[in-house]
Every structure is written in C-alpha cells, then in structure tokens.
PDB file of C-alpha atoms in Angstrom:
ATOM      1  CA  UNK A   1       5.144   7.022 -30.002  1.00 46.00           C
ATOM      2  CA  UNK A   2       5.768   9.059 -26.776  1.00 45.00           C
ATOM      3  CA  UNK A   3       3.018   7.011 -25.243  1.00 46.00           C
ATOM      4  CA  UNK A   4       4.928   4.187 -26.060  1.00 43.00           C
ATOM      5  CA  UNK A   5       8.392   4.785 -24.786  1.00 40.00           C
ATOM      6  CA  UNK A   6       6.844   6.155 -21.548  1.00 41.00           C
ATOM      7  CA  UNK A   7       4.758   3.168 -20.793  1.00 41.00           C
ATOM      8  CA  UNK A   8       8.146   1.530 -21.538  1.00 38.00           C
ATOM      9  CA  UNK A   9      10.131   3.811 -19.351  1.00 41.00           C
ATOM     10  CA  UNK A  10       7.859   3.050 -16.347  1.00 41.00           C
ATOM     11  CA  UNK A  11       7.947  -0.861 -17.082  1.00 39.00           C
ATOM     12  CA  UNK A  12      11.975  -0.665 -17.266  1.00 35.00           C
ATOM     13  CA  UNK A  13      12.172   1.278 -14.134  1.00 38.00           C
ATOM     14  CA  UNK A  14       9.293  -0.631 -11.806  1.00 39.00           C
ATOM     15  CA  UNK A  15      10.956  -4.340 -13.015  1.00 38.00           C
ATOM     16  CA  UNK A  16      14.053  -2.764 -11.943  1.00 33.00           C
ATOM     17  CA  UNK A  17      13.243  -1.788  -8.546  1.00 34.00           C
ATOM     18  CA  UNK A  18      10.197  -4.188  -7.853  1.00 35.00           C
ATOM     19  CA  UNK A  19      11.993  -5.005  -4.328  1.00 34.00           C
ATOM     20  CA  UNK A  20      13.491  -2.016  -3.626  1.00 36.00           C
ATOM     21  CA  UNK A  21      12.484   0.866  -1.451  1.00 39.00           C
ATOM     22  CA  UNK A  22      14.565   2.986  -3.961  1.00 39.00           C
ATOM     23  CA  UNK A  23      12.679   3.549  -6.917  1.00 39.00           C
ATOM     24  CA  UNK A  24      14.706   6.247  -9.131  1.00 37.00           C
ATOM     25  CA  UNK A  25      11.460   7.997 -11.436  1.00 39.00           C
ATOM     26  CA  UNK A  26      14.594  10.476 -13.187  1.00 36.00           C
ATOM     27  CA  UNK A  27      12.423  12.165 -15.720  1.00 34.00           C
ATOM     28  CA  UNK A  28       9.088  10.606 -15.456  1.00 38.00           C
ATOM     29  CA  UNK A  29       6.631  13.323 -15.551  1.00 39.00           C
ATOM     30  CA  UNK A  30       4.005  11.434 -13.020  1.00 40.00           C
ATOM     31  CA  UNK A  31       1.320  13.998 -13.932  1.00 39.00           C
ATOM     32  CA  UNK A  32       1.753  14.092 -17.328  1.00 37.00           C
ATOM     33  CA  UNK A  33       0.569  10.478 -17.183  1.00 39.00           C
ATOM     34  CA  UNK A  34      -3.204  11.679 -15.085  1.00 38.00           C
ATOM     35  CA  UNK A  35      -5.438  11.333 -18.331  1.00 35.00           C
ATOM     36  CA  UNK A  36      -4.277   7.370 -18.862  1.00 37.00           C
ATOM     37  CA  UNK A  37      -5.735   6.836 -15.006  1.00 42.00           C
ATOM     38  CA  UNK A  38      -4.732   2.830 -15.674  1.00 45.00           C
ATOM     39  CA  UNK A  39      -0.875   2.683 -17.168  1.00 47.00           C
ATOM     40  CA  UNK A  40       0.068  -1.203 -17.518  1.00 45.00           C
ATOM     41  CA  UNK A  41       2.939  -2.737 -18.681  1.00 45.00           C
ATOM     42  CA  UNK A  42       2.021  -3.121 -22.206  1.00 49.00           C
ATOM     43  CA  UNK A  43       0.346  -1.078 -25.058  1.00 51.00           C
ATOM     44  CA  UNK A  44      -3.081  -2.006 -23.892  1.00 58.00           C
ATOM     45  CA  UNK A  45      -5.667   0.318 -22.803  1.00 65.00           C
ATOM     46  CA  UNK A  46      -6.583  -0.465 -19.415  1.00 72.00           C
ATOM     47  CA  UNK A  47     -10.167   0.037 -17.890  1.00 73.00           C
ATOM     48  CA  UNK A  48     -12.067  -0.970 -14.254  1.00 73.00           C
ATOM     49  CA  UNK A  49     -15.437  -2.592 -14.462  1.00 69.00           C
ATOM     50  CA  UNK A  50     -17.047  -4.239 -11.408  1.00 71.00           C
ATOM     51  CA  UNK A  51     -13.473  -3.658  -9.505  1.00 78.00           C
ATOM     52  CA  UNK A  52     -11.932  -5.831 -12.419  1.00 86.00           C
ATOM     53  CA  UNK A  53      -9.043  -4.523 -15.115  1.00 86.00           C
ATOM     54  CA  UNK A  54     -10.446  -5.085 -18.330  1.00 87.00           C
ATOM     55  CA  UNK A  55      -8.670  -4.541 -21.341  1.00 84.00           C
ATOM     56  CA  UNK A  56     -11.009  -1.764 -23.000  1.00 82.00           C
ATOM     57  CA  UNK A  57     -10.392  -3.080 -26.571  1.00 83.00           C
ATOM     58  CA  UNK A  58     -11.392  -6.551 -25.815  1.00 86.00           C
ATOM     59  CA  UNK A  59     -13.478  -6.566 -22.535  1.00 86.00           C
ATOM     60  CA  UNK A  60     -11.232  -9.399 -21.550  1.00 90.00           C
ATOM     61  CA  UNK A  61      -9.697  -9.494 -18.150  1.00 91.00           C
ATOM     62  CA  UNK A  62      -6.203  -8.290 -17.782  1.00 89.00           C
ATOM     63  CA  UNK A  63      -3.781 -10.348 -16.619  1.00 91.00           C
ATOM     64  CA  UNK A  64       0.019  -8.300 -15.488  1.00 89.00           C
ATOM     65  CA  UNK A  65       1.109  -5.141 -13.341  1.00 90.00           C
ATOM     66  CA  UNK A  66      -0.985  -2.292 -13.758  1.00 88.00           C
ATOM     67  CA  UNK A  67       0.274   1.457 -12.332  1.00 86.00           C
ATOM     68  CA  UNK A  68      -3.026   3.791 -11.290  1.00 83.00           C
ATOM     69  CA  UNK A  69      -1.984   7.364 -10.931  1.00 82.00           C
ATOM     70  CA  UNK A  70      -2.608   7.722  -6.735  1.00 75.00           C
ATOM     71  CA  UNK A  71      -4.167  10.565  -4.988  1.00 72.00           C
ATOM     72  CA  UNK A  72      -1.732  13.377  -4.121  1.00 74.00           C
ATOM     73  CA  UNK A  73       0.562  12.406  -6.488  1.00 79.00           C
ATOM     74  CA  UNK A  74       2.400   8.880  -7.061  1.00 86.00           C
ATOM     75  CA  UNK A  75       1.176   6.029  -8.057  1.00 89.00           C
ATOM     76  CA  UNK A  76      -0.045   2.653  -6.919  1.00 90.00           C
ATOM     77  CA  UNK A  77       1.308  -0.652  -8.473  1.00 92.00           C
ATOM     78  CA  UNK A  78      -0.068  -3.842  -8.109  1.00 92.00           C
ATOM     79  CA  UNK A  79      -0.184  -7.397 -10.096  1.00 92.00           C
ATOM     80  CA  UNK A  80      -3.538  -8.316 -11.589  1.00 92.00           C
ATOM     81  CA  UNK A  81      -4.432 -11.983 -12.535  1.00 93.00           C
ATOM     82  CA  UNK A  82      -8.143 -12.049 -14.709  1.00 93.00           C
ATOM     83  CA  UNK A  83      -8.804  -9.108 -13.454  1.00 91.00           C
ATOM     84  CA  UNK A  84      -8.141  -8.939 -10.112  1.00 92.00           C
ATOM     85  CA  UNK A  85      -5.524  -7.867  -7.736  1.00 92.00           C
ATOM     86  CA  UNK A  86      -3.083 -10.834  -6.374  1.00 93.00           C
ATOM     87  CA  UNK A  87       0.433 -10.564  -4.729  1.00 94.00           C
ATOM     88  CA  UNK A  88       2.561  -7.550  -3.687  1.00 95.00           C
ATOM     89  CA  UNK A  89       0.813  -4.030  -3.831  1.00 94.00           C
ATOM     90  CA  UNK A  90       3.118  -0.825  -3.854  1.00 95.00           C
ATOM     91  CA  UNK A  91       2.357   2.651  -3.446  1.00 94.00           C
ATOM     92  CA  UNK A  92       5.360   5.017  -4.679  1.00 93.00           C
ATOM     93  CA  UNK A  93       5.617   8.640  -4.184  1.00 92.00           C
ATOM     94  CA  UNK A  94       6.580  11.361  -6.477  1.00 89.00           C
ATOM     95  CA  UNK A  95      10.113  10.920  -5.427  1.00 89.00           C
ATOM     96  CA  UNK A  96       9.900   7.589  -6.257  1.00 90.00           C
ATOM     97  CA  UNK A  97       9.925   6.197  -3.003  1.00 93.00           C
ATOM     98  CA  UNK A  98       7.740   3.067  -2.211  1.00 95.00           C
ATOM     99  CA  UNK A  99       5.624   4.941   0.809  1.00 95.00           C
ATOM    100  CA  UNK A 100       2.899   1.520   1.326  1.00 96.00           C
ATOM    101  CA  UNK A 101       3.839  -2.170   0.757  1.00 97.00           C
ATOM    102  CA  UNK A 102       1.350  -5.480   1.364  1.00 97.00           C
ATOM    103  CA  UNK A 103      -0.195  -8.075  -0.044  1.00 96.00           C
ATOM    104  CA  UNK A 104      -3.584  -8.643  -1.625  1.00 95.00           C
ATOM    105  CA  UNK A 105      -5.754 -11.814  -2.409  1.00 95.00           C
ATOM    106  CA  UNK A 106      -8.216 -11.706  -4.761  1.00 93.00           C
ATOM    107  CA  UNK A 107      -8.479  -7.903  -4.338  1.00 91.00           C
ATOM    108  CA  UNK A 108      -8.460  -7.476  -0.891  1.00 94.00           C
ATOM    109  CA  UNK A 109      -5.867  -6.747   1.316  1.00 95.00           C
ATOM    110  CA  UNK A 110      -4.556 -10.272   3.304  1.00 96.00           C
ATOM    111  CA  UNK A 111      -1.339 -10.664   4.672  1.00 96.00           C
ATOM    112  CA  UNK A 112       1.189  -8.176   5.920  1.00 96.00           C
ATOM    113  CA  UNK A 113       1.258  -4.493   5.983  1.00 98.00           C
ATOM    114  CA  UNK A 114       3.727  -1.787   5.662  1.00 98.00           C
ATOM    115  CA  UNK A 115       3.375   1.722   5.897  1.00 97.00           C
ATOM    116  CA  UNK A 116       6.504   3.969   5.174  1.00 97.00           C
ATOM    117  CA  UNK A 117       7.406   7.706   5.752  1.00 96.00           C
ATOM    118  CA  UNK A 118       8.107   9.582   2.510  1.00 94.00           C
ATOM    119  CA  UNK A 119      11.804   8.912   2.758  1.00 95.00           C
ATOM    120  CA  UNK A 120      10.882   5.090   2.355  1.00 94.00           C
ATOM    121  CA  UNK A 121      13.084   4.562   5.024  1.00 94.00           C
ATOM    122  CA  UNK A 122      11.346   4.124   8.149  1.00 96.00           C
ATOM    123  CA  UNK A 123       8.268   2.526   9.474  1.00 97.00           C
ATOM    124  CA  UNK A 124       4.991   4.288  10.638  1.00 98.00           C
ATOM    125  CA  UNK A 125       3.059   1.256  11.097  1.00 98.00           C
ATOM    126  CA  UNK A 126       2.889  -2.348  10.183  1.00 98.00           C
ATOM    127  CA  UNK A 127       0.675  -5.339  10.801  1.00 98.00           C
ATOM    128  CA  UNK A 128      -1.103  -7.921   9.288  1.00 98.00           C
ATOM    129  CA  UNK A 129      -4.434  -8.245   7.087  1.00 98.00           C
ATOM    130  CA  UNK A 130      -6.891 -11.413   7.362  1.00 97.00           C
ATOM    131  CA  UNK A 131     -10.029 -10.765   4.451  1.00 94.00           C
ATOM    132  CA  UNK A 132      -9.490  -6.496   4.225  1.00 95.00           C
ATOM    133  CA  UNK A 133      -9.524  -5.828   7.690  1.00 97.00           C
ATOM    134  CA  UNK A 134      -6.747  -5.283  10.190  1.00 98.00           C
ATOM    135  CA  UNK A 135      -6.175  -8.895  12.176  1.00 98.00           C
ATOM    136  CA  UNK A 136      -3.310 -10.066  14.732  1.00 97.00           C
ATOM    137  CA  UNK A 137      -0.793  -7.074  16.346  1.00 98.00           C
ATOM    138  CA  UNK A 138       0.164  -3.676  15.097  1.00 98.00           C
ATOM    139  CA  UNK A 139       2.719  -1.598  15.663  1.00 98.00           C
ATOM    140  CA  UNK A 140       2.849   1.785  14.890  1.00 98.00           C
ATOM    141  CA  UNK A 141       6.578   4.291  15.110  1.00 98.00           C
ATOM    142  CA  UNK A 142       6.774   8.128  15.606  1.00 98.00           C
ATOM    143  CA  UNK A 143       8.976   9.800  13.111  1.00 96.00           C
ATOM    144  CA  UNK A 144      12.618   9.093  15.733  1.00 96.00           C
ATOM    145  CA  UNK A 145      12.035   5.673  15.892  1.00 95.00           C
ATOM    146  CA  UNK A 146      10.101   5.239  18.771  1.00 97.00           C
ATOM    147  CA  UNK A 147       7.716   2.519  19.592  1.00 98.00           C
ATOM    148  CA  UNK A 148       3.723   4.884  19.447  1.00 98.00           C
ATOM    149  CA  UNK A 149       1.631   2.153  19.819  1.00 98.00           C
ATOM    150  CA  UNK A 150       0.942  -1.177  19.694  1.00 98.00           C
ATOM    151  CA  UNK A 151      -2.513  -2.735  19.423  1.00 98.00           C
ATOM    152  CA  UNK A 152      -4.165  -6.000  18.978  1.00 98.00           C
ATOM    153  CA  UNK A 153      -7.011  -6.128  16.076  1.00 98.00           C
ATOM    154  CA  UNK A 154      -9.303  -8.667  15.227  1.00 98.00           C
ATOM    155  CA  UNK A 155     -11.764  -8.307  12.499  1.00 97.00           C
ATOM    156  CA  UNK A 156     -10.766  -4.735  12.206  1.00 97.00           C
ATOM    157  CA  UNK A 157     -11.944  -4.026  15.423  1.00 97.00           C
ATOM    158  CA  UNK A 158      -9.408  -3.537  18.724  1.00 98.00           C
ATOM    159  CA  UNK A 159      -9.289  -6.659  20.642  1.00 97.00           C
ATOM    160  CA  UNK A 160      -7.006  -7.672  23.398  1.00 97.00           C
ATOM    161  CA  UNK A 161      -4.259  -5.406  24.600  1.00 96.00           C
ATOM    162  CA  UNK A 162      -3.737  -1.513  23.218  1.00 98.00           C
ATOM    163  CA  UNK A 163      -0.044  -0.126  24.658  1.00 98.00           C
ATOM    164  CA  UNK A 164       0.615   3.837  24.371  1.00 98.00           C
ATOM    165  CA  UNK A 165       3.930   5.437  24.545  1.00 98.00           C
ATOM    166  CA  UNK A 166       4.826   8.811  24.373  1.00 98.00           C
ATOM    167  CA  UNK A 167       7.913  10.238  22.012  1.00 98.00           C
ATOM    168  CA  UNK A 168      10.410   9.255  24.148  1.00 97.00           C
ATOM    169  CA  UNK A 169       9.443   5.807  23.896  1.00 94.00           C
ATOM    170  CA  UNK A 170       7.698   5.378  27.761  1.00 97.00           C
ATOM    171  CA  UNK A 171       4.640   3.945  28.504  1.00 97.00           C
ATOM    172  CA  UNK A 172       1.965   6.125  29.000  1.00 96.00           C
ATOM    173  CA  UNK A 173      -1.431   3.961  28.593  1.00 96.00           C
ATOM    174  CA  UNK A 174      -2.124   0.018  29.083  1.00 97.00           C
ATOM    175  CA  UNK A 175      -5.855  -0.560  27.505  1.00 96.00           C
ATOM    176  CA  UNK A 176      -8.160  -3.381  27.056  1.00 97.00           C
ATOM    177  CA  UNK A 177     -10.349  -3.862  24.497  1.00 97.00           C
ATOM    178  CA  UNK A 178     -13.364  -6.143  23.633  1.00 96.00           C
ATOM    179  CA  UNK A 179     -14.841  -6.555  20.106  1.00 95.00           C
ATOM    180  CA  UNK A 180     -13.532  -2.867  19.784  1.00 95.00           C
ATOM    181  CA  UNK A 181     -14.497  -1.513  23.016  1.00 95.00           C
ATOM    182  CA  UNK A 182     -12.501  -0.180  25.612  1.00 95.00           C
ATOM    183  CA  UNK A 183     -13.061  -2.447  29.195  1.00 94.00           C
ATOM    184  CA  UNK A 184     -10.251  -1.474  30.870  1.00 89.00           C
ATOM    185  CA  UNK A 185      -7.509   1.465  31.536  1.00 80.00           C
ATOM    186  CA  UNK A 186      -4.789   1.767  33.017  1.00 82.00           C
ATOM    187  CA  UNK A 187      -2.774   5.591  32.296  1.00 67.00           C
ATOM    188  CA  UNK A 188       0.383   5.223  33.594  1.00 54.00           C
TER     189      UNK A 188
END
C-alpha cells in the first residue's frame, strides 16, 4: 500500500509540474525509491530489455511516463510509446528542480537541448540534436550570465565557427573548425 500511494504521489506531482521548472518533491524520499530502478505512472512493474520498457509481468511494451532513479540523486522522466522513448525528456534534481530538458525520437536524443544549473533557473548550455549527436549552434553560459561559448556542431563533431569569451563576457578566441578539427585561430 505504501508502494502505491508513492507511485501515486510522484504521478500527482510530475502531471502537476510537467512544464514547469518548479517541481515541489515535499516529502518524497527520492532514495527510498533506488530498489524500484523503473517507477511509472501506474502499478506496473517496469523492466529494460534491448533499451525497451517492458512491463515485467507481461513482456509487453510499455506505453506512458516512466521515472528512472538518476545518478547522483534525482531522477530522469521521460514518455515511452511501445517501448521506447518519444517526446519531452526531464531530468529533476533532488530539490526538485528540472536540471536537463529535450526531446527524444525513438530513443535518441533529436531536437532541442537544455541544460540547467541546479537552481533550474539559468542556462549552462543549449542547442539542438539531429539523430543523438549535437547538430546546428550551441551556446553555452557561465554561472553570471555571460555568453562562454558558442560553437557550431555537425554530426557531433565541431564544424564551422567556435567563439570564446571570458567571464566578463569579451571575446577571447575566434576558431575554425573542419569535420572537428581545428584549421584556424585567431586569440584575441
């Protein structure tokens, strides 16, 4: 029965916040939860075979939002259709703050990117996914706001322009890069 209401307490709280930056865990003892290593939505027993969420009763695929207990504490939630990850995937902290936001596509990541400092308030970096690897500009922040970087990625590799700035927001280093190799310099 405890199982119950906290699988229930986690579904009431996620579907309340599922936008918001601001998740409020109140009592949710995040640890307590480590043995379950799938938690879903409903009563079902959750299990991972060939990277797909099976139910573990019926071997069937599992279709609905699935929390996995994440490494240093948190956890990650993400919508599964048959199986497989599709749509917004969130990873929270223990404070309840959502810490990684993108999207995923048949279980990889495709589509925007958002990483978050543990307050959940500001940006560290953010970009776009095409098929699991980094595609398209980044931008990455230091912790005042500041622009850090910003760099051009295709196939997960560097490609194209790569700008450097130091704290105070200046530019300190124009590169160019080729299929992820640096051709050209320029430190200001």
């Amino acid at each position: 029965m405890k199982n119950r209401f906290f699988i229930f307490s986690l579904w009431l709280v996620a579907n309340v916040a599922l936008y918001s930056n601001d998740l409020d865990l109140g009592d949710i003892d995040l640890a307590a939860a480590e043995h379950v290593g799938v938690l879903p939505v409903t009563n079902d027993v959750l299990s991972k075979e060939n990277d797909i969420v099976v139910n573990a009763k019926t071997g069937e695929p599992y279709t609905g939002v699935v929390y996995r207990v994440g490494a240093g504490g948190g956890f990650i939630r993400e919508k599964v259709i048959n199986g497989i990850g599709f749509g917004i995937i969130e990873r929270i902290n223990q404070s309840g703050k959502v810490t990684m936001r993108a999207f995923q596509e048949n279980g990889t990541l495709t589509g925007y990117y958002r990483l978050y400092d543990e307050s959940g308030q500001n940006l560290v970096e953010e970009g776009y996914y095409a098929d699991g690897a980094k595609n398209g500009l980044w931008v990455f922040w230091y912790p005042n706001g500041n622009r850090k970087a910003v760099i051009e990625y295709s196939k997960g590799k560097k490609d194209g322009i790569s700008l450097r700035y130091n704290p105070a927001g200046l530019l300190e280093e124009k590169s160019i890069f080729e299929d992820g190799l640096e051709v050209n310099s320029d430190d200001k």
